[in-house]
Amino acid sequence: MAETSNLPLPEAFLKFLKANGLDPSIYTAKDSTPRYIRYPNNFYLLDLSSFNLFLCRFIIEQHWGRLKPPGIEANIGELEAEFKCKLEKVDWLHGFYSLPPHTQIANSKPYQEGKMYGIDAASGAAVMALNISLGDHVLDLCAAPGAKLCMMLDLLGDSGSVTGVDVARHRLATCRTMLLKYALGDRCRLFVADGTTFSLAPVMAHSYFISYESALEEKIDIFKEWTSRRPWKERRKAAKARENNVSGSDHPELIFYGRHSGVVGLRKGELYRTLCDSEVSTCGYDKVLVDAECTHDGSVRHIQKYEHWGWTTLQRRVLDAERSDSLTVLQSKLLMNGFKLLKVGGSLVYSTCSLTAAQNEDVVEQFLRDNISAVQSTTEAENSPIEQVALTVPTTDDTTLATFTFRTWTLGTLACVLLSFLNQFFWYRREPLSVTSISAQIAVVPLGHLMAQTMPHRVFFKGTKCEFTLNPGPFNVKEHVLITIFANSGAGNVYAIHIVSAVKIFYKKELTFLVALIVVITTQVLGFGWAGLFRRYLVEPAAMWWPQNLVQVSLFRALHEREERPKGGSTRTQFFLIAFVCSFAYYVLPGYLFPMLTSVSWLCWIFPTSVFAHQLGSGLHGLGLGAFGFDWSSISAYLGSPLASPWFATANIAAGFALMTYVIAPVAYWFNLYKAKTFPIFSDGLFTSTGQNYNISAIIDPKFHIDMEAYEREGRLYISSFFAMTYGFCFASMTATVVHVLLFHGRDIWQLSKSAFQEKKMDLHTKLMRKYKQVPQWWFLCILLINIVVIIFACQYYNDQLQLPWWGVLLACALAIFFTLPVGVIAATTNQTPALNVITEYIIGYLYPGFPVANIMFKVYGYISMKQGITFLEDFKLGHYMKIPPRAMFIAQVVGTIIAALVHLGTAWWLMDTVPNICDRELLPAGSPWTCPGDHVFYDASVIWGLIGPRRIFGDLGYYSGVNWFFLAGGVAPVLVWLAHKAFPNKRWIRHITMPVLLGATVSMPPATAVNYTSWVVIAFASGFIAYEYYREWWSRHNYVLSGALDAGLAFMGLLLYLCLGMQHINLNWWGSHSDGCPLASCPTEPGIVAKGCPIF
């Protein structure tokens, strides 16, 4: 039990406590308040047991620098031995430890050696509330005695600055002593000044130094590096200078500045530059702390001292009404001046050591009434309950930032058109390149700043509703987000283009441009209807947090924070430009001069006449053993950028690829499962029983329907064993996804979903978004109804081209409505999106067999429109996090989607008309890149599921009915992992086994080939494990930037090569331009089977 005070509290103080709703017992217990300490440079990582926490770790390091807790355990042990007590970690304040109240800290050896410093928990909480980020310029208006300054500089890392101000010189000198003791003053400057009138601007650090001489005397022209080692004469000069300052100078007295505080190299006039009103919005401080002078009645230890000082002193210092009134006036002035020095979008924290409403709530309420531009931030309880979101997403909003500017429309439209064209252009190539929106997200930053600096500020139609300007001011983050939303529309693949390619190129049937345009536009826009129906459940609730968006938020913040070029290094923009140029220049080799770099298959070179070696070693047509690609388009073609994959996900994909490619596929082939040796070991082709290409056109009647008599004559359709196993793994992945989510995330999803649908309390982000006009629900309903009507009309009126009956459209829409919510919940909470395309193909294949276009139309409207809706919801959540007005987001998405659809269709139509024999592998010249691997697979699927039907392939009438057992295997596999996790809970690696990812790793094969996987896994390992673990600082600054630069560089070179050489049919013909040098990889090995260019066994 704590010892209680012998003397009762005076009656006046008891009345004071009662008036403020305070419990007197907190002051009567002696030695009840623990002491607190904190270690310099002491940060703590969260438990990185999932991809979500991987994101959290990445984001923490983006903003706090590399986390370094060196020797922390040894230091704790040393302290516990010194104090003969146990240190208790303070969970709600990272880096803080508490000790018993009687502990003497100042006399301890670790304290004297500068290994830790004492600081109140309340002071630490005030500093943490600032949410200091890398590069911030921070102002502390009441800096003494210095513990808060130390913590600020500790959190700030190696960039930005802290300016400390205090009116008492002797107290500020204590701050200087602490900074020197803990070696934390490198980015700090200290001014003796009145915090109510202080007006100096923050300064940026200079990259050069003058000398180690002092620069504090009055008449010096340029500030040199500060040092405390000064001769007596210089100290005397400084003292006289202070006397002159007191007598007449208006400048605050500078008593300390660090080497990188921005002072060294400045002239006096530059240092004492004050902030005018027009500069504050962009040149003010990022964060301001006003820890104001008060009555200190909130300090229990302080009040207990009055027992010895005398209660009359308490009456004079705490209860005196006149002094209290003068303090509230001072507090209001400090708060007002701190806000004046805060830049737009910055954060200010106001705190006192008083528990009275008059010195806290009343001061803040009056300030908010007087300053309508100030927005009160949130308490921790109001912030997002998802810790990763709370740590990453900004909790402030600047409503004055322009959104739909001339820059937004120009750069957004340009990014959308360019990415749409490039992605569709590269889609038909052997190694399709996906140019992601990250390329545009990074590339538009210098363009946006260039337009802000060069465009005229003239206002057109001033005073009217049509008033606008070409240059509303500096390029801002909200413009950037909207430009990226435009780019996102062009970065994705317009799935309906597959229908156009299948009908025109493969089936060689009529499909008019008007019908193609209707299909493409409606499939892209229909998803808005599903998004509108469920946005209140999947966007507004804090529980629906969409983990993938945190990477985007982190990147936006990184690109818009002030960045100083590190010594010997480069900024992110400089690094992007260097990598872009290198990627641009290099791609001329694999893209034109030396295409074999796409897949270097050395086994084929060693054994040029061995079919077995070619089957094993070919990266394009075999199992890819030892094959590697030196072409970024090959590496990132199907699995996305390997630089964006966390290592545990890479490990699952690598294991799944190895299981399929090096275990199951060889066993199935060499044991001749499903007549495997009759066909190539790896192929997406459709074959007859003798290994010849199946004549699909022979089994199609004039009405574009299956001709059963012709089908009986042609015989059963066969596929390679690898292709059959791929469908099996797809089946397994579907059931594994459901079972895995239920076992590992079921309880969480239920709780999160229930809270999302039932919670009435809004988190901070939803509350901030309420200030903007919401998108009316009828906008979404109109889009939904108009699209459904147009689709039904098109399917009825152009039924000869589209085949899908009206009831098929309604059934597809019903499936989309049914699956959008559960799939959305899974995607928003677990970052996993189950693939349901096979379900739609299965359903319509059984209900309406023999109509291939009807099957793919049903899949597009039943699955792809739902997937589009999920994408729109994710983008809405990104706008929610970045505080983009909802109507602006809606307009950007709709306009961007329509532009993207038009450009994708126009590009595809142009290529189909200008590239001879596009997608026809038999007629294309050797080494031609226009092989359309993705469209071949789509066409094959339309034949398997639509024309012939699932019953004749995988059903009771089919040859591959055994593949259905993979459904069961996929359901059992996660159960085994779950049981292992329960049996060995301490084996964390078991939790990382994600069966949906492992079993679904190869669902892209074909069209993806082995070299796409082998190269991807190696690069992903180098980035996600080696660079992340051992070169963390480089990884955090440049990893994602490098990914975007590589995408952009080869995209522009690929386009240039086609326009300059490809359209003129200028090709090279030498051994380095022929595939991967494995011509025998596709040869069958069954005796008696004849194939062109292959030996007969």
Coordinates of N, CA and C in Angstrom, one line a residue, residues 940-1076:
D940 N -9.3 -21.2 -75.6 CA -9.4 -22.6 -75.2 C -10.5 -22.8 -74.2
A941 N -10.5 -21.8 -73.2 CA -11.5 -21.9 -72.2 C -12.9 -21.8 -72.8
S942 N -13.1 -20.9 -73.8 CA -14.4 -20.8 -74.4 C -14.8 -22.1 -75.1
V943 N -13.9 -22.8 -75.7 CA -14.1 -24.1 -76.3 C -14.5 -25.1 -75.3
I944 N -13.7 -25.2 -74.3 CA -13.8 -26.2 -73.2 C -15.1 -26.1 -72.5
W945 N -15.4 -24.8 -72.0 CA -16.5 -24.6 -71.1 C -17.8 -24.2 -71.9
G946 N -17.6 -23.6 -73.1 CA -18.7 -23.0 -73.8 C -19.2 -23.9 -75.0
L947 N -18.3 -24.1 -75.9 CA -18.7 -24.8 -77.1 C -18.9 -26.3 -76.8
I948 N -18.0 -27.0 -76.2 CA -18.1 -28.4 -76.0 C -18.9 -28.6 -74.6
G949 N -18.6 -27.8 -73.7 CA -19.3 -27.9 -72.4 C -18.6 -28.7 -71.3
P950 N -18.7 -28.3 -70.1 CA -18.0 -29.0 -69.0 C -18.4 -30.4 -68.8
R951 N -19.6 -30.8 -69.2 CA -20.0 -32.2 -69.0 C -19.2 -33.1 -69.9
R952 N -18.8 -32.7 -71.1 CA -18.1 -33.5 -72.0 C -16.6 -33.4 -71.8
I953 N -16.2 -32.6 -70.9 CA -14.7 -32.5 -70.6 C -14.4 -33.0 -69.2
F954 N -15.1 -32.4 -68.2 CA -14.8 -32.8 -66.8 C -16.0 -33.5 -66.1
G955 N -17.1 -33.7 -66.8 CA -18.2 -34.3 -66.3 C -18.3 -35.8 -66.5
D956 N -19.5 -36.4 -66.4 CA -19.6 -37.9 -66.6 C -19.3 -38.3 -68.0
L957 N -19.4 -37.4 -69.0 CA -19.1 -37.8 -70.4 C -17.7 -37.4 -70.8
G958 N -16.9 -36.9 -69.8 CA -15.6 -36.4 -70.2 C -14.5 -37.3 -69.8
Y959 N -13.3 -37.1 -70.4 CA -12.1 -37.9 -70.2 C -11.3 -37.4 -69.0
Y960 N -11.6 -36.2 -68.5 CA -10.9 -35.6 -67.4 C -11.7 -35.5 -66.1
S961 N -12.7 -36.4 -65.9 CA -13.5 -36.3 -64.7 C -12.7 -36.5 -63.4
G962 N -11.6 -37.2 -63.5 CA -10.8 -37.4 -62.3 C -10.2 -36.1 -61.7
V963 N -10.1 -35.1 -62.5 CA -9.6 -33.8 -62.1 C -10.5 -33.2 -61.0
N964 N -11.8 -33.6 -61.0 CA -12.7 -33.0 -60.0 C -12.3 -33.3 -58.5
W965 N -11.4 -34.4 -58.3 CA -11.0 -34.7 -57.0 C -10.1 -33.6 -56.4
F966 N -9.6 -32.7 -57.3 CA -8.8 -31.6 -56.7 C -9.7 -30.7 -55.9
F967 N -11.0 -30.6 -56.1 CA -11.9 -29.8 -55.3 C -11.8 -30.3 -53.8
L968 N -11.8 -31.6 -53.6 CA -11.7 -32.2 -52.3 C -10.3 -32.0 -51.7
A969 N -9.3 -32.2 -52.5 CA -7.9 -31.9 -52.0 C -7.7 -30.5 -51.6
G970 N -8.3 -29.6 -52.3 CA -8.1 -28.2 -51.9 C -8.8 -27.9 -50.6
G971 N -9.9 -28.5 -50.4 CA -10.6 -28.3 -49.1 C -9.9 -28.9 -47.9
V972 N -9.2 -30.1 -48.1 CA -8.5 -30.7 -47.0 C -7.2 -30.1 -46.7
A973 N -6.5 -29.6 -47.7 CA -5.2 -29.0 -47.4 C -5.1 -27.9 -46.4
P974 N -6.0 -26.9 -46.4 CA -5.9 -25.9 -45.3 C -6.3 -26.5 -43.9
V975 N -7.1 -27.5 -43.9 CA -7.4 -28.2 -42.6 C -6.1 -28.8 -42.0
L976 N -5.3 -29.4 -42.8 CA -4.1 -30.0 -42.3 C -3.1 -28.9 -41.8
V977 N -3.0 -27.8 -42.5 CA -2.2 -26.7 -42.0 C -2.8 -26.1 -40.7
W978 N -4.0 -26.0 -40.6 CA -4.7 -25.4 -39.4 C -4.4 -26.4 -38.2
L979 N -4.6 -27.7 -38.5 CA -4.3 -28.6 -37.4 C -2.8 -28.6 -36.9
A980 N -1.9 -28.4 -37.9 CA -0.5 -28.3 -37.6 C -0.2 -27.1 -36.8
H981 N -0.9 -26.0 -37.1 CA -0.7 -24.7 -36.4 C -1.3 -24.8 -35.0
K982 N -2.4 -25.5 -34.8 CA -2.9 -25.7 -33.5 C -2.0 -26.6 -32.6
A983 N -1.4 -27.7 -33.3 CA -0.6 -28.6 -32.6 C 0.8 -28.0 -32.2
F984 N 1.3 -27.1 -33.1 CA 2.6 -26.4 -32.8 C 2.4 -24.9 -32.9
P985 N 1.8 -24.3 -32.0 CA 1.5 -22.9 -32.1 C 2.8 -22.0 -32.1
N986 N 3.9 -22.5 -31.5 CA 5.1 -21.7 -31.5 C 5.9 -21.8 -32.8
K987 N 5.5 -22.6 -33.7 CA 6.1 -22.7 -35.0 C 5.5 -21.7 -35.9
R988 N 6.0 -20.5 -36.0 CA 5.4 -19.4 -36.7 C 5.4 -19.6 -38.2
W989 N 6.3 -20.4 -38.7 CA 6.4 -20.6 -40.1 C 5.2 -21.4 -40.7
I990 N 4.6 -22.1 -39.8 CA 3.4 -22.9 -40.2 C 2.3 -21.9 -40.6
R991 N 2.1 -20.9 -39.8 CA 1.1 -19.9 -40.1 C 1.3 -19.2 -41.5
H992 N 2.5 -19.2 -41.9 CA 2.8 -18.6 -43.2 C 2.4 -19.5 -44.4
I993 N 2.1 -20.7 -44.2 CA 1.7 -21.6 -45.3 C 0.3 -21.2 -45.6
T994 N 0.1 -20.6 -46.8 CA -1.2 -20.1 -47.2 C -1.6 -21.0 -48.4
M995 N -2.4 -22.0 -48.2 CA -2.8 -22.9 -49.2 C -3.4 -22.3 -50.5
P996 N -4.3 -21.3 -50.3 CA -4.9 -20.7 -51.5 C -3.8 -20.1 -52.4
V997 N -2.8 -19.5 -51.9 CA -1.7 -19.0 -52.7 C -0.8 -20.1 -53.2
L998 N -0.5 -21.1 -52.4 CA 0.3 -22.2 -52.8 C -0.3 -23.0 -54.0
L999 N -1.6 -23.4 -53.7 CA -2.3 -24.2 -54.8 C -2.6 -23.3 -56.0
G1000 N -2.8 -22.1 -55.8 CA -3.2 -21.2 -56.9 C -2.0 -20.6 -57.6
A1001 N -0.8 -20.9 -57.2 CA 0.4 -20.3 -57.8 C 0.5 -20.4 -59.3
T1002 N 0.1 -21.6 -59.8 CA 0.3 -21.8 -61.2 C -0.9 -21.7 -62.1
V1003 N -2.0 -21.1 -61.6 CA -3.2 -21.0 -62.3 C -3.0 -20.2 -63.6
S1004 N -1.9 -19.4 -63.7 CA -1.7 -18.6 -64.9 C -0.9 -19.4 -65.9
M1005 N -0.5 -20.6 -65.6 CA 0.3 -21.5 -66.5 C -0.7 -22.5 -67.2
P1006 N -0.7 -22.5 -68.5 CA -0.4 -21.4 -69.4 C -1.5 -20.3 -69.3
P1007 N -1.3 -19.1 -69.8 CA -0.2 -18.7 -70.8 C 1.1 -18.4 -70.1
A1008 N 1.2 -18.2 -68.8 CA 2.5 -18.0 -68.2 C 3.4 -19.2 -68.5
T1009 N 4.7 -19.0 -68.6 CA 5.6 -20.1 -68.8 C 6.5 -20.3 -67.6
A1010 N 7.3 -21.3 -67.6 CA 8.2 -21.6 -66.5 C 9.2 -20.5 -66.2
V1011 N 9.7 -19.9 -67.3 CA 10.7 -18.8 -67.0 C 10.1 -17.6 -66.4
N1012 N 8.8 -17.4 -66.6 CA 8.2 -16.3 -65.9 C 8.2 -16.5 -64.3
Y1013 N 8.2 -17.7 -63.9 CA 8.2 -18.1 -62.5 C 9.6 -18.1 -61.9
T1014 N 10.5 -18.8 -62.6 CA 11.9 -19.0 -62.1 C 12.5 -17.6 -61.9
S1015 N 12.4 -16.8 -62.9 CA 13.0 -15.4 -62.8 C 12.3 -14.6 -61.8
W1016 N 11.0 -14.7 -61.7 CA 10.3 -13.9 -60.7 C 10.6 -14.3 -59.3
V1017 N 10.7 -15.5 -59.0 CA 11.1 -16.0 -57.7 C 12.4 -15.5 -57.3
V1018 N 13.4 -15.6 -58.2 CA 14.8 -15.1 -57.8 C 14.8 -13.6 -57.5
I1019 N 14.2 -12.8 -58.3 CA 14.2 -11.4 -58.1 C 13.4 -11.1 -56.8
A1020 N 12.2 -11.7 -56.6 CA 11.4 -11.5 -55.4 C 12.2 -11.9 -54.2
F1021 N 13.0 -12.9 -54.2 CA 13.8 -13.3 -53.1 C 14.9 -12.3 -52.8
A1022 N 15.5 -11.8 -53.9 CA 16.5 -10.7 -53.7 C 15.9 -9.5 -53.1
S1023 N 14.7 -9.1 -53.5 CA 14.1 -7.9 -53.0 C 13.5 -8.1 -51.6
G1024 N 12.6 -9.1 -51.6 CA 11.8 -9.3 -50.3 C 12.5 -9.9 -49.2
F1025 N 13.6 -10.5 -49.4 CA 14.4 -11.1 -48.3 C 15.7 -10.5 -48.1
I1026 N 16.6 -10.6 -49.2 CA 18.0 -10.0 -49.0 C 17.9 -8.5 -48.8
A1027 N 17.3 -7.8 -49.7 CA 17.4 -6.3 -49.6 C 16.6 -5.9 -48.4
Y1028 N 15.4 -6.5 -48.2 CA 14.6 -6.1 -47.1 C 15.2 -6.3 -45.7
E1029 N 15.9 -7.5 -45.6 CA 16.5 -7.8 -44.3 C 17.8 -7.2 -44.1
Y1030 N 18.7 -7.0 -45.1 CA 20.0 -6.6 -44.9 C 20.4 -5.2 -45.5
Y1031 N 19.5 -4.7 -46.3 CA 19.7 -3.4 -46.8 C 18.4 -2.6 -46.7
R1032 N 17.9 -2.5 -45.5 CA 16.5 -2.0 -45.2 C 16.4 -0.6 -45.7
E1033 N 17.4 0.2 -45.4 CA 17.2 1.7 -45.7 C 17.1 1.9 -47.2
W1034 N 17.9 1.1 -48.0 CA 17.8 1.2 -49.5 C 16.5 0.7 -49.9
W1035 N 16.0 -0.4 -49.4 CA 14.8 -1.0 -49.8 C 13.6 0.0 -49.5
S1036 N 13.6 0.6 -48.3 CA 12.5 1.5 -48.0 C 12.4 2.7 -48.9
R1037 N 13.6 3.2 -49.4 CA 13.6 4.4 -50.2 C 13.4 4.1 -51.7
H1038 N 13.9 3.0 -52.2 CA 14.0 2.8 -53.6 C 13.3 1.6 -54.2
N1039 N 12.8 0.6 -53.4 CA 12.3 -0.6 -53.9 C 11.2 -0.4 -54.9
Y1040 N 10.1 0.3 -54.4 CA 8.9 0.5 -55.2 C 9.2 1.5 -56.4
V1041 N 10.1 2.4 -56.1 CA 10.5 3.4 -57.2 C 11.1 2.7 -58.3
L1042 N 12.0 1.7 -58.0 CA 12.7 0.9 -59.0 C 11.7 0.1 -59.8
S1043 N 10.7 -0.5 -59.2 CA 9.7 -1.2 -59.9 C 9.0 -0.4 -60.9
G1044 N 8.5 0.8 -60.5 CA 7.9 1.7 -61.5 C 8.7 2.1 -62.6
A1045 N 10.0 2.4 -62.3 CA 10.9 2.9 -63.3 C 11.2 1.8 -64.4
L1046 N 11.4 0.5 -63.9 CA 11.6 -0.6 -64.8 C 10.4 -0.8 -65.7
D1047 N 9.2 -0.7 -65.2 CA 8.0 -0.8 -66.0 C 7.9 0.3 -67.1
A1048 N 8.1 1.5 -66.6 CA 8.0 2.6 -67.5 C 9.0 2.6 -68.6
G1049 N 10.3 2.3 -68.3 CA 11.4 2.4 -69.2 C 11.2 1.4 -70.4
L1050 N 10.9 0.2 -70.1 CA 10.7 -0.8 -71.2 C 9.4 -0.6 -71.9
A1051 N 8.4 0.0 -71.3 CA 7.2 0.3 -72.0 C 7.4 1.3 -73.1
F1052 N 8.1 2.3 -72.8 CA 8.4 3.3 -73.8 C 9.3 2.8 -74.9
M1053 N 10.3 2.0 -74.5 CA 11.2 1.5 -75.6 C 10.5 0.5 -76.4
G1054 N 9.6 -0.4 -75.8 CA 8.9 -1.3 -76.6 C 8.0 -0.7 -77.6
L1055 N 7.3 0.4 -77.2 CA 6.5 1.2 -78.2 C 7.3 1.8 -79.3
L1056 N 8.5 2.4 -78.9 CA 9.4 3.0 -79.9 C 9.9 2.0 -80.9
L1057 N 10.2 0.8 -80.4 CA 10.7 -0.3 -81.3 C 9.6 -0.7 -82.3
Y1058 N 8.4 -0.8 -81.8 CA 7.3 -1.2 -82.7 C 7.0 -0.1 -83.8
L1059 N 7.0 1.2 -83.3 CA 6.7 2.3 -84.3 C 7.8 2.5 -85.3
C1060 N 9.0 2.3 -84.9 CA 10.1 2.6 -85.8 C 10.5 1.4 -86.6
L1061 N 10.4 0.2 -86.1 CA 10.9 -1.0 -86.8 C 9.8 -2.0 -87.0
G1062 N 9.0 -2.3 -86.1 CA 8.0 -3.3 -86.2 C 7.0 -3.0 -87.3
M1063 N 6.5 -1.7 -87.4 CA 5.5 -1.4 -88.4 C 6.1 -1.4 -89.8
Q1064 N 7.5 -1.3 -89.9 CA 8.1 -1.4 -91.2 C 8.6 -2.8 -91.5
H1065 N 8.3 -3.7 -90.6 CA 8.7 -5.1 -90.8 C 10.2 -5.3 -90.9
I1066 N 10.9 -4.5 -90.2 CA 12.4 -4.6 -90.2 C 12.8 -5.6 -89.0
N1067 N 13.1 -6.8 -89.3 CA 13.4 -7.8 -88.3 C 14.8 -8.3 -88.5
L1068 N 15.3 -8.9 -87.4 CA 16.6 -9.5 -87.5 C 16.4 -11.0 -87.5
N1069 N 17.3 -11.7 -88.1 CA 17.2 -13.2 -88.2 C 18.6 -13.8 -88.0
W1070 N 18.8 -14.2 -86.7 CA 20.0 -14.9 -86.3 C 19.7 -15.8 -85.1
W1071 N 20.7 -16.6 -84.7 CA 20.3 -17.6 -83.6 C 19.8 -16.9 -82.4
G1072 N 20.2 -15.7 -82.1 CA 19.8 -15.0 -80.8 C 18.4 -14.5 -80.9
S1073 N 17.7 -14.5 -82.1 CA 16.4 -14.0 -82.2 C 15.3 -15.1 -82.2
H1074 N 15.8 -16.4 -82.0 CA 14.9 -17.5 -82.1 C 14.5 -18.1 -80.8
S1075 N 13.4 -17.6 -80.2 CA 12.9 -18.2 -79.0 C 13.9 -18.4 -78.0
D1076 N 13.9 -19.6 -77.3 CA 14.9 -19.9 -76.3 C 15.9 -21.0 -76.7

